Amino acid sequence: MLLFRRCWGPRAAGRRSCCSCQSPARLGGTSGGTDSRGSRVREKPPWRVLFLGTDHFARETLRALHAARDNKEEKLIESLEVVTVPSPSPKGLPVKQYAVQSQLPVYEWPHMGSGEYDVGVVASFGRLLSEAFILKFPYGILNVHPSCLPRWRGPAPIVHTVLHGDTITGVTIMQIRPKRFDIGPILKQETIPVPPKSTSKELEAVLSRLGANMLISVLKSLPESLDNGRPQPAEGVTYAPKVSAGTSCVKWEEQTSEQVLRLHLAIGDIVPLQTLWLENTIKLLDLVEVNNSIIADYKLKGQTVTPGSVVYHRPSQMLLVHCKDGWIGVRSVMLKKTLTATDFYNGYLHAWYQKNPHAHLSQCRFQTLRLPMKMPQKTKLLLCNSALSR
């Protein structure tokens, strides 16, 4: 029988720390031992796999597992079942959609399947798994996590990678531990450079393919991978909390132009950045870096500019908004409907300046939007569904 608690307990004096579960032969004493339910434990593929996931990142992992199950020559996976979480969308989340289309057995949390499995695989599942549940799997549960752990533990590692301007990221295959997220031993880790100006959605696509390939590699030599697992370093731990609606509200007085652009790249695909203009909420849909030639425009010289000040730059056909330290470009906004910068200028900004010809820029500026403490249920569902379906 596999005794997972040996791996989670304190390190015995004078012994090498055990950061992964031992293979059946090592703990059972003989090959072909039994698991906690009396079933024979396999020492090599094909594996019986239960997959738990939700979003587009997880779907790529599921796709790789499905392809491996259908590869009769390699014989890596014998059976594959799926667990996901309920969704406000009638179609369900991407993992459920793929499972249904592929005619894979699929369950919704808290129903966790009733078959016999050798190993579990988690990707973007967002639920703490109990020790009792983990112990049902002779080889434990593996997690495909899109960061170089221990950096960016938590539910939104890709968002925080982009938000903080990381130049290097990667994927970690780790083993799940109970009670806390993303603390288990590392079985495999690979790094890649973050492409300049990439959005979270674009980076997610790259990391999802990398993670899927890494998982298949680990499964091909699962007992050895577990034996060679290493504890996460105590240094360099950072956390990646969920994105909230308040994160999308630009703080013009506090955030630099670089920080605002990073914020757009990080969360713009989930929830657009928001601001307040003359008591109207405006969503900023397309933000770009402003080059020096535009900043040197004569209209912007010799003025004391307040953060949030907005002007229309006709040659580039975009709005220029002043941040804490400089300007950011906005090519389109949403105010009742989607408008190009030119449309917003012609329909709103120009009309205001005609009525107030002697006004200073600061009188017609974007201001920080203060959201109510209690978010409307519709907004909560939108954020939840958007985050899970990524």
Tab-separated table of C-alpha atoms in Angstrom:
chain	number	residue	atom	x	y	z
A	1	MET	CA	0.000	0.000	0.000
A	2	LEU	CA	1.179	3.532	-0.690
A	3	LEU	CA	1.511	5.611	2.452
A	4	PHE	CA	1.241	9.260	1.400
A	5	ARG	CA	1.554	10.533	4.951
A	6	ARG	CA	5.194	9.459	4.944
A	7	CYS	CA	5.766	12.162	2.365
A	8	TRP	CA	3.797	14.868	4.157
A	9	GLY	CA	5.060	14.309	7.669
A	10	PRO	CA	8.131	15.872	9.284
A	11	ARG	CA	11.546	14.845	8.076
A	12	ALA	CA	13.087	12.095	10.148
A	13	ALA	CA	16.475	12.851	11.707
A	14	GLY	CA	19.392	11.667	9.621
A	15	ARG	CA	17.209	10.708	6.648
A	16	ARG	CA	16.991	12.204	3.191
A	17	SER	CA	13.798	14.267	2.909
A	18	CYS	CA	11.048	12.535	1.001
A	19	CYS	CA	9.496	15.031	-1.411
A	20	SER	CA	7.527	12.573	-3.504
A	21	CYS	CA	5.567	9.425	-2.978
A	22	GLN	CA	7.550	6.247	-3.222
A	23	SER	CA	6.854	3.755	-5.962
A	24	PRO	CA	4.690	0.722	-5.106
A	25	ALA	CA	7.681	-1.627	-5.087
A	26	ARG	CA	9.537	0.532	-2.556
A	27	LEU	CA	6.704	0.947	-0.062
A	28	GLY	CA	4.791	-2.236	-0.677
A	29	GLY	CA	7.831	-4.468	-0.467
A	30	THR	CA	6.851	-6.442	-3.544
A	31	SER	CA	5.751	-5.547	-7.024
A	32	GLY	CA	2.045	-5.621	-7.707
A	33	GLY	CA	1.002	-4.344	-4.263
A	34	THR	CA	-2.460	-3.003	-3.499
A	35	ASP	CA	-3.819	0.489	-2.995
A	36	SER	CA	-6.108	1.774	-0.226
A	37	ARG	CA	-9.117	0.056	-1.827
A	38	GLY	CA	-7.433	-3.312	-2.272
A	39	SER	CA	-6.777	-2.912	-5.991
A	40	ARG	CA	-3.462	-3.893	-7.506
A	41	VAL	CA	-1.092	-0.958	-7.969
A	42	ARG	CA	0.440	-0.632	-11.396
A	43	GLU	CA	4.163	-0.037	-11.644
A	44	LYS	CA	4.150	1.151	-15.264
A	45	PRO	CA	1.729	2.479	-17.925
A	46	PRO	CA	-0.950	2.396	-19.130
A	47	TRP	CA	-2.396	4.609	-16.385
A	48	ARG	CA	-5.997	5.162	-15.374
A	49	VAL	CA	-6.344	8.956	-15.103
A	50	LEU	CA	-8.881	11.296	-13.506
A	51	PHE	CA	-8.495	14.844	-14.823
A	52	LEU	CA	-9.771	17.932	-12.952
A	53	GLY	CA	-9.890	21.289	-14.730
A	54	THR	CA	-11.949	24.207	-16.002
A	55	ASP	CA	-10.497	26.709	-18.473
A	56	HIS	CA	-8.693	26.981	-21.825
A	57	PHE	CA	-5.318	26.300	-20.214
A	58	ALA	CA	-6.704	23.113	-18.681
A	59	ARG	CA	-8.399	22.111	-21.926
A	60	GLU	CA	-5.022	21.873	-23.673
A	61	THR	CA	-3.821	19.459	-20.983
A	62	LEU	CA	-7.004	17.411	-21.363
A	63	ARG	CA	-6.534	17.362	-25.130
A	64	ALA	CA	-3.024	15.930	-24.713
A	65	LEU	CA	-4.267	13.271	-22.281
A	66	HIS	CA	-7.070	12.352	-24.673
A	67	ALA	CA	-4.633	12.017	-27.586
A	68	ALA	CA	-2.387	9.818	-25.433
A	69	ARG	CA	-5.325	7.589	-24.515
A	70	ASP	CA	-6.182	7.145	-28.208
A	71	ASN	CA	-2.553	6.356	-29.100
A	72	LYS	CA	-2.746	2.556	-29.019
A	73	GLU	CA	0.901	2.107	-29.977
A	74	GLU	CA	2.369	3.953	-26.994
A	75	LYS	CA	-0.142	2.658	-24.438
A	76	LEU	CA	0.396	5.472	-21.942
A	77	ILE	CA	-3.197	5.958	-20.764
A	78	GLU	CA	-5.818	3.247	-20.450
A	79	SER	CA	-8.791	5.295	-19.257
A	80	LEU	CA	-9.570	8.986	-18.854
A	81	GLU	CA	-12.399	10.619	-16.899
A	82	VAL	CA	-13.032	14.299	-16.241
A	83	VAL	CA	-14.193	16.491	-13.342
A	84	THR	CA	-15.048	20.180	-13.770
A	85	VAL	CA	-17.030	22.809	-11.846
A	86	PRO	CA	-20.518	24.196	-12.532
A	87	SER	CA	-20.719	27.270	-14.763
A	88	PRO	CA	-23.344	30.007	-15.255
A	89	SER	CA	-23.029	29.296	-18.997
A	90	PRO	CA	-25.388	26.582	-20.311
A	91	LYS	CA	-22.556	25.201	-22.463
A	92	GLY	CA	-20.283	24.823	-19.457
A	93	LEU	CA	-16.611	25.702	-19.189
A	94	PRO	CA	-14.059	24.799	-21.897
A	95	VAL	CA	-13.037	21.539	-20.190
A	96	LYS	CA	-16.639	20.342	-20.009
A	97	GLN	CA	-17.267	21.359	-23.609
A	98	TYR	CA	-14.257	19.345	-24.770
A	99	ALA	CA	-15.167	16.335	-22.624
A	100	VAL	CA	-18.740	16.260	-23.955
A	101	GLN	CA	-17.612	16.672	-27.567
A	102	SER	CA	-15.048	13.900	-27.110
A	103	GLN	CA	-17.538	11.616	-25.329
A	104	LEU	CA	-15.387	11.410	-22.199
A	105	PRO	CA	-17.081	10.628	-18.866
A	106	VAL	CA	-17.498	14.001	-17.131
A	107	TYR	CA	-18.601	14.880	-13.580
A	108	GLU	CA	-19.330	18.215	-11.938
A	109	TRP	CA	-17.888	19.171	-8.552
A	110	PRO	CA	-18.494	17.978	-5.871
A	111	HIS	CA	-19.063	14.664	-7.700
A	112	MET	CA	-15.562	13.295	-8.244
A	113	GLY	CA	-15.976	10.107	-10.245
A	114	SER	CA	-16.434	6.583	-8.963
A	115	GLY	CA	-13.889	4.579	-10.933
A	116	GLU	CA	-10.474	3.229	-9.979
A	117	TYR	CA	-7.564	5.468	-10.917
A	118	ASP	CA	-3.790	5.336	-10.747
A	119	VAL	CA	-3.104	9.058	-10.860
A	120	GLY	CA	-5.000	12.333	-10.850
A	121	VAL	CA	-4.138	15.415	-12.909
A	122	VAL	CA	-5.211	18.963	-12.011
A	123	ALA	CA	-4.997	22.107	-14.151
A	124	SER	CA	-6.760	25.356	-13.229
A	125	PHE	CA	-9.293	23.628	-11.015
A	126	GLY	CA	-9.460	26.169	-8.185
A	127	ARG	CA	-10.645	23.813	-5.449
A	128	LEU	CA	-8.719	22.506	-2.453
A	129	LEU	CA	-8.643	18.707	-2.500
A	130	SER	CA	-8.911	16.779	0.741
A	131	GLU	CA	-6.258	14.400	1.964
A	132	ALA	CA	-8.797	11.561	1.892
A	133	PHE	CA	-9.464	12.226	-1.789
A	134	ILE	CA	-5.762	12.471	-2.702
A	135	LEU	CA	-5.071	9.171	-0.939
A	136	LYS	CA	-7.408	7.383	-3.346
A	137	PHE	CA	-4.750	7.733	-6.052
A	138	PRO	CA	-1.757	5.369	-5.697
A	139	TYR	CA	0.502	7.892	-7.445
A	140	GLY	CA	-1.166	10.973	-6.000
A	141	ILE	CA	-2.410	13.967	-8.003
A	142	LEU	CA	-0.219	16.031	-10.335
A	143	ASN	CA	-0.751	19.733	-10.959
A	144	VAL	CA	0.119	21.559	-14.200
A	145	HIS	CA	0.836	25.094	-12.961
A	146	PRO	CA	1.704	27.968	-15.361
A	147	SER	CA	4.554	29.593	-13.451
A	148	CYS	CA	7.997	28.785	-12.104
A	149	LEU	CA	7.015	27.857	-8.575
A	150	PRO	CA	7.356	29.077	-5.898
A	151	ARG	CA	6.815	32.321	-7.845
A	152	TRP	CA	3.126	33.048	-8.377
A	153	ARG	CA	1.365	30.485	-6.257
A	154	GLY	CA	-2.399	30.868	-6.548
A	155	PRO	CA	-5.235	31.091	-9.073
A	156	ALA	CA	-3.965	33.798	-11.467
A	157	PRO	CA	-0.246	33.196	-12.171
A	158	ILE	CA	-0.332	34.222	-15.847
A	159	VAL	CA	-2.116	37.496	-15.089
A	160	HIS	CA	0.458	38.416	-12.442
A	161	THR	CA	3.359	37.397	-14.678
A	162	VAL	CA	2.210	39.979	-17.245
A	163	LEU	CA	1.078	42.540	-14.659
A	164	HIS	CA	4.484	42.631	-12.979
A	165	GLY	CA	6.498	42.665	-16.188
A	166	ASP	CA	8.270	39.337	-15.662
A	167	THR	CA	10.690	38.561	-18.483
A	168	ILE	CA	10.935	34.829	-17.688
A	169	THR	CA	8.099	32.438	-16.947
A	170	GLY	CA	7.417	28.740	-17.371
A	171	VAL	CA	5.410	25.723	-16.261
A	172	THR	CA	5.802	23.520	-13.201
A	173	ILE	CA	4.545	19.954	-12.873
A	174	MET	CA	4.162	19.411	-9.157
A	175	GLN	CA	2.470	16.961	-6.827
A	176	ILE	CA	-0.624	18.126	-4.942
A	177	ARG	CA	-0.548	18.389	-1.166
A	178	PRO	CA	-3.676	18.802	0.989
A	179	LYS	CA	-4.870	21.990	2.716
A	180	ARG	CA	-2.781	24.517	0.743
A	181	PHE	CA	-2.416	25.437	-2.928
A	182	ASP	CA	0.780	24.999	-4.955
A	183	ILE	CA	3.190	23.909	-2.210
A	184	GLY	CA	4.021	20.348	-3.288
A	185	PRO	CA	7.288	18.979	-4.650
A	186	ILE	CA	8.419	19.899	-8.159
A	187	LEU	CA	8.628	16.969	-10.574
A	188	LYS	CA	9.482	18.963	-13.685
A	189	GLN	CA	9.973	22.649	-14.451
A	190	GLU	CA	10.800	24.452	-17.700
A	191	THR	CA	11.279	28.159	-18.362
A	192	ILE	CA	10.648	30.342	-21.413
A	193	PRO	CA	11.090	34.071	-22.106
A	194	VAL	CA	7.915	36.147	-21.956
A	195	PRO	CA	7.282	37.571	-25.446
A	196	PRO	CA	7.353	41.401	-25.347
A	197	LYS	CA	3.928	43.067	-25.172
A	198	SER	CA	2.136	39.717	-24.930
A	199	THR	CA	-1.301	39.607	-23.340
A	200	SER	CA	-2.290	37.077	-20.701
A	201	LYS	CA	-4.392	35.277	-23.310
A	202	GLU	CA	-1.464	35.017	-25.723
A	203	LEU	CA	0.906	33.840	-22.999
A	204	GLU	CA	-1.662	31.333	-21.785
A	205	ALA	CA	-1.756	29.705	-25.225
A	206	VAL	CA	2.036	29.256	-25.217
A	207	LEU	CA	2.183	27.925	-21.649
A	208	SER	CA	-0.770	25.574	-22.122
A	209	ARG	CA	1.022	23.734	-24.936
A	210	LEU	CA	4.263	23.615	-22.965
A	211	GLY	CA	2.497	22.292	-19.857
A	212	ALA	CA	0.612	19.605	-21.768
A	213	ASN	CA	3.835	18.287	-23.314
A	214	MET	CA	5.619	18.348	-19.959
A	215	LEU	CA	2.828	16.372	-18.293
A	216	ILE	CA	2.977	13.624	-20.922
A	217	SER	CA	6.743	13.422	-20.376
A	218	VAL	CA	6.241	12.980	-16.616
A	219	LEU	CA	3.585	10.299	-17.093
A	220	LYS	CA	5.908	8.272	-19.306
A	221	SER	CA	8.243	7.768	-16.338
A	222	LEU	CA	5.872	8.455	-13.449
A	223	PRO	CA	7.463	6.402	-10.615
A	224	GLU	CA	10.925	7.785	-11.424
A	225	SER	CA	9.591	11.341	-11.700
A	226	LEU	CA	8.023	11.053	-8.253
A	227	ASP	CA	11.203	9.608	-6.750
A	228	ASN	CA	13.237	12.497	-8.183
A	229	GLY	CA	10.873	15.264	-7.064
A	230	ARG	CA	12.415	18.163	-5.165
A	231	PRO	CA	10.918	20.487	-2.545
A	232	GLN	CA	10.077	24.021	-3.581
A	233	PRO	CA	12.640	26.613	-2.441
A	234	ALA	CA	11.736	28.603	0.646
A	235	GLU	CA	12.982	31.773	-1.071
A	236	GLY	CA	11.191	33.592	-3.877
A	237	VAL	CA	7.619	32.798	-2.858
A	238	THR	CA	5.039	35.177	-4.355
A	239	TYR	CA	1.256	34.945	-4.625
A	240	ALA	CA	-1.159	35.471	-7.505
A	241	PRO	CA	-4.632	36.282	-6.150
A	242	LYS	CA	-7.768	36.382	-8.275
A	243	VAL	CA	-8.537	39.398	-10.407
A	244	SER	CA	-11.303	41.589	-8.985
A	245	ALA	CA	-13.435	44.203	-10.717
A	246	GLY	CA	-11.602	46.877	-8.738
A	247	THR	CA	-8.318	45.878	-10.381
A	248	SER	CA	-9.674	47.220	-13.683
A	249	CYS	CA	-10.119	50.777	-12.355
A	250	VAL	CA	-7.142	52.846	-13.509
A	251	LYS	CA	-5.589	55.006	-10.808
A	252	TRP	CA	-4.191	57.814	-12.949
A	253	GLU	CA	-2.505	59.630	-10.058
A	254	GLU	CA	-0.749	56.472	-8.783
A	255	GLN	CA	0.057	54.331	-11.821
A	256	THR	CA	2.745	55.025	-14.384
A	257	SER	CA	2.087	54.699	-18.114
A	258	GLU	CA	4.021	51.423	-18.101
A	259	GLN	CA	1.909	50.067	-15.238
A	260	VAL	CA	-1.330	51.016	-16.982
A	261	LEU	CA	-0.214	49.308	-20.185
A	262	ARG	CA	0.786	46.174	-18.256
A	263	LEU	CA	-2.589	46.199	-16.525
A	264	HIS	CA	-4.312	46.296	-19.918
A	265	LEU	CA	-2.161	43.451	-21.258
A	266	ALA	CA	-2.766	41.419	-18.101
A	267	ILE	CA	-6.535	41.694	-17.652
A	268	GLY	CA	-7.950	43.421	-20.741
A	269	ASP	CA	-9.133	40.092	-22.150
A	270	ILE	CA	-10.983	39.323	-18.896
A	271	VAL	CA	-12.406	42.722	-17.981
A	272	PRO	CA	-11.592	46.022	-19.789
A	273	LEU	CA	-9.913	48.819	-17.878
A	274	GLN	CA	-12.395	51.366	-16.560
A	275	THR	CA	-12.369	55.056	-15.757
A	276	LEU	CA	-14.754	57.923	-14.996
A	277	TRP	CA	-15.356	60.839	-17.361
A	278	LEU	CA	-17.847	63.578	-16.422
A	279	GLU	CA	-19.771	61.099	-14.245
A	280	ASN	CA	-19.862	58.499	-17.028
A	281	THR	CA	-18.145	55.122	-16.751
A	282	ILE	CA	-15.900	54.513	-19.748
A	283	LYS	CA	-14.213	51.237	-20.664
A	284	LEU	CA	-10.809	51.521	-22.310
A	285	LEU	CA	-10.640	48.809	-24.964
A	286	ASP	CA	-7.376	49.296	-26.864
A	287	LEU	CA	-4.349	50.840	-25.165
A	288	VAL	CA	-0.930	51.401	-26.720
A	289	GLU	CA	2.440	52.821	-25.789
A	290	VAL	CA	3.014	56.419	-26.899
A	291	ASN	CA	6.273	57.208	-28.704
A	292	ASN	CA	8.376	60.318	-28.169
A	293	SER	CA	7.362	62.024	-31.411
A	294	ILE	CA	3.740	62.151	-30.277
A	295	ILE	CA	4.655	63.337	-26.798
A	296	ALA	CA	6.681	66.183	-28.350
A	297	ASP	CA	3.547	67.548	-30.039
A	298	TYR	CA	3.233	71.296	-29.545
A	299	LYS	CA	-0.166	71.012	-27.860
A	300	LEU	CA	1.373	69.185	-24.927
A	301	LYS	CA	4.250	71.584	-24.352
A	302	GLY	CA	4.385	74.198	-21.651
A	303	GLN	CA	1.349	72.924	-19.761
A	304	THR	CA	1.129	71.565	-16.272
A	305	VAL	CA	-0.726	68.349	-16.919
A	306	THR	CA	-2.869	66.678	-14.269
A	307	PRO	CA	-2.997	62.862	-14.269
A	308	GLY	CA	-6.117	61.740	-16.125
A	309	SER	CA	-6.038	64.673	-18.552
A	310	VAL	CA	-7.200	63.532	-21.975
A	311	VAL	CA	-6.586	65.078	-25.400
A	312	TYR	CA	-7.189	63.894	-28.951
A	313	HIS	CA	-4.124	63.506	-31.158
A	314	ARG	CA	-5.397	63.800	-34.727
A	315	PRO	CA	-2.311	62.533	-36.621
A	316	SER	CA	-2.340	59.199	-34.778
A	317	GLN	CA	-6.144	59.164	-34.356
A	318	MET	CA	-5.972	58.277	-30.696
A	319	LEU	CA	-6.674	59.719	-27.292
A	320	LEU	CA	-3.710	60.604	-25.109
A	321	VAL	CA	-4.254	60.214	-21.382
A	322	HIS	CA	-1.736	61.424	-18.824
A	323	CYS	CA	-0.686	58.959	-16.128
A	324	LYS	CA	1.496	59.548	-13.081
A	325	ASP	CA	4.623	59.960	-15.187
A	326	GLY	CA	3.646	60.228	-18.848
A	327	TRP	CA	1.114	59.496	-21.562
A	328	ILE	CA	-0.733	56.386	-22.684
A	329	GLY	CA	-2.579	56.025	-26.003
A	330	VAL	CA	-6.216	54.860	-26.258
A	331	ARG	CA	-7.539	53.787	-29.668
A	332	SER	CA	-11.071	52.761	-28.707
A	333	VAL	CA	-13.471	53.063	-25.780
A	334	MET	CA	-16.936	51.941	-24.776
A	335	LEU	CA	-19.464	54.554	-23.708
A	336	LYS	CA	-22.932	53.066	-24.301
A	337	LYS	CA	-21.369	51.491	-27.412
A	338	THR	CA	-17.890	50.884	-28.805
A	339	LEU	CA	-16.299	54.047	-30.203
A	340	THR	CA	-12.988	54.717	-31.916
A	341	ALA	CA	-10.925	57.510	-30.404
A	342	THR	CA	-11.988	59.711	-33.323
A	343	ASP	CA	-15.664	58.914	-32.715
A	344	PHE	CA	-15.305	59.728	-29.016
A	345	TYR	CA	-13.610	63.019	-29.827
A	346	ASN	CA	-16.177	64.052	-32.441
A	347	GLY	CA	-19.199	62.977	-30.417
A	348	TYR	CA	-18.173	63.947	-26.904
A	349	LEU	CA	-14.774	65.515	-26.267
A	350	HIS	CA	-14.923	68.173	-29.003
A	351	ALA	CA	-18.451	69.168	-27.980
A	352	TRP	CA	-17.324	69.698	-24.372
A	353	TYR	CA	-14.406	71.915	-25.419
A	354	GLN	CA	-16.729	73.975	-27.655
A	355	LYS	CA	-18.917	74.653	-24.647
A	356	ASN	CA	-15.860	75.365	-22.463
A	357	PRO	CA	-13.316	77.027	-24.788
A	358	HIS	CA	-11.148	78.420	-21.995
A	359	ALA	CA	-11.118	75.295	-19.857
A	360	HIS	CA	-7.869	73.743	-18.669
A	361	LEU	CA	-7.100	70.129	-19.554
A	362	SER	CA	-7.600	69.111	-15.930
A	363	GLN	CA	-11.275	70.101	-16.081
A	364	CYS	CA	-12.031	67.451	-18.689
A	365	ARG	CA	-10.024	64.539	-17.394
A	366	PHE	CA	-10.457	60.859	-16.720
A	367	GLN	CA	-10.788	60.148	-13.010
A	368	THR	CA	-10.423	57.014	-10.947
A	369	LEU	CA	-13.651	55.025	-10.840
A	370	ARG	CA	-14.683	53.975	-7.344
A	371	LEU	CA	-16.752	50.812	-7.494
A	372	PRO	CA	-19.400	50.081	-4.851
A	373	MET	CA	-18.302	47.778	-2.054
A	374	LYS	CA	-21.046	45.282	-2.950
A	375	MET	CA	-20.538	44.233	-6.559
A	376	PRO	CA	-23.729	43.497	-8.542
A	377	GLN	CA	-24.345	39.758	-8.951
A	378	LYS	CA	-24.246	40.086	-12.742
A	379	THR	CA	-20.722	41.527	-12.578
A	380	LYS	CA	-19.604	38.788	-10.179
A	381	LEU	CA	-20.851	36.089	-12.551
A	382	LEU	CA	-19.135	37.768	-15.503
A	383	LEU	CA	-15.789	37.928	-13.714
A	384	CYS	CA	-16.102	34.368	-12.424
A	385	ASN	CA	-17.051	32.960	-15.807
A	386	SER	CA	-14.395	34.977	-17.661
A	387	ALA	CA	-11.632	33.927	-15.266
A	388	LEU	CA	-12.599	30.246	-15.347
A	389	SER	CA	-13.078	30.118	-19.111
A	390	ARG	CA	-9.604	31.457	-19.865
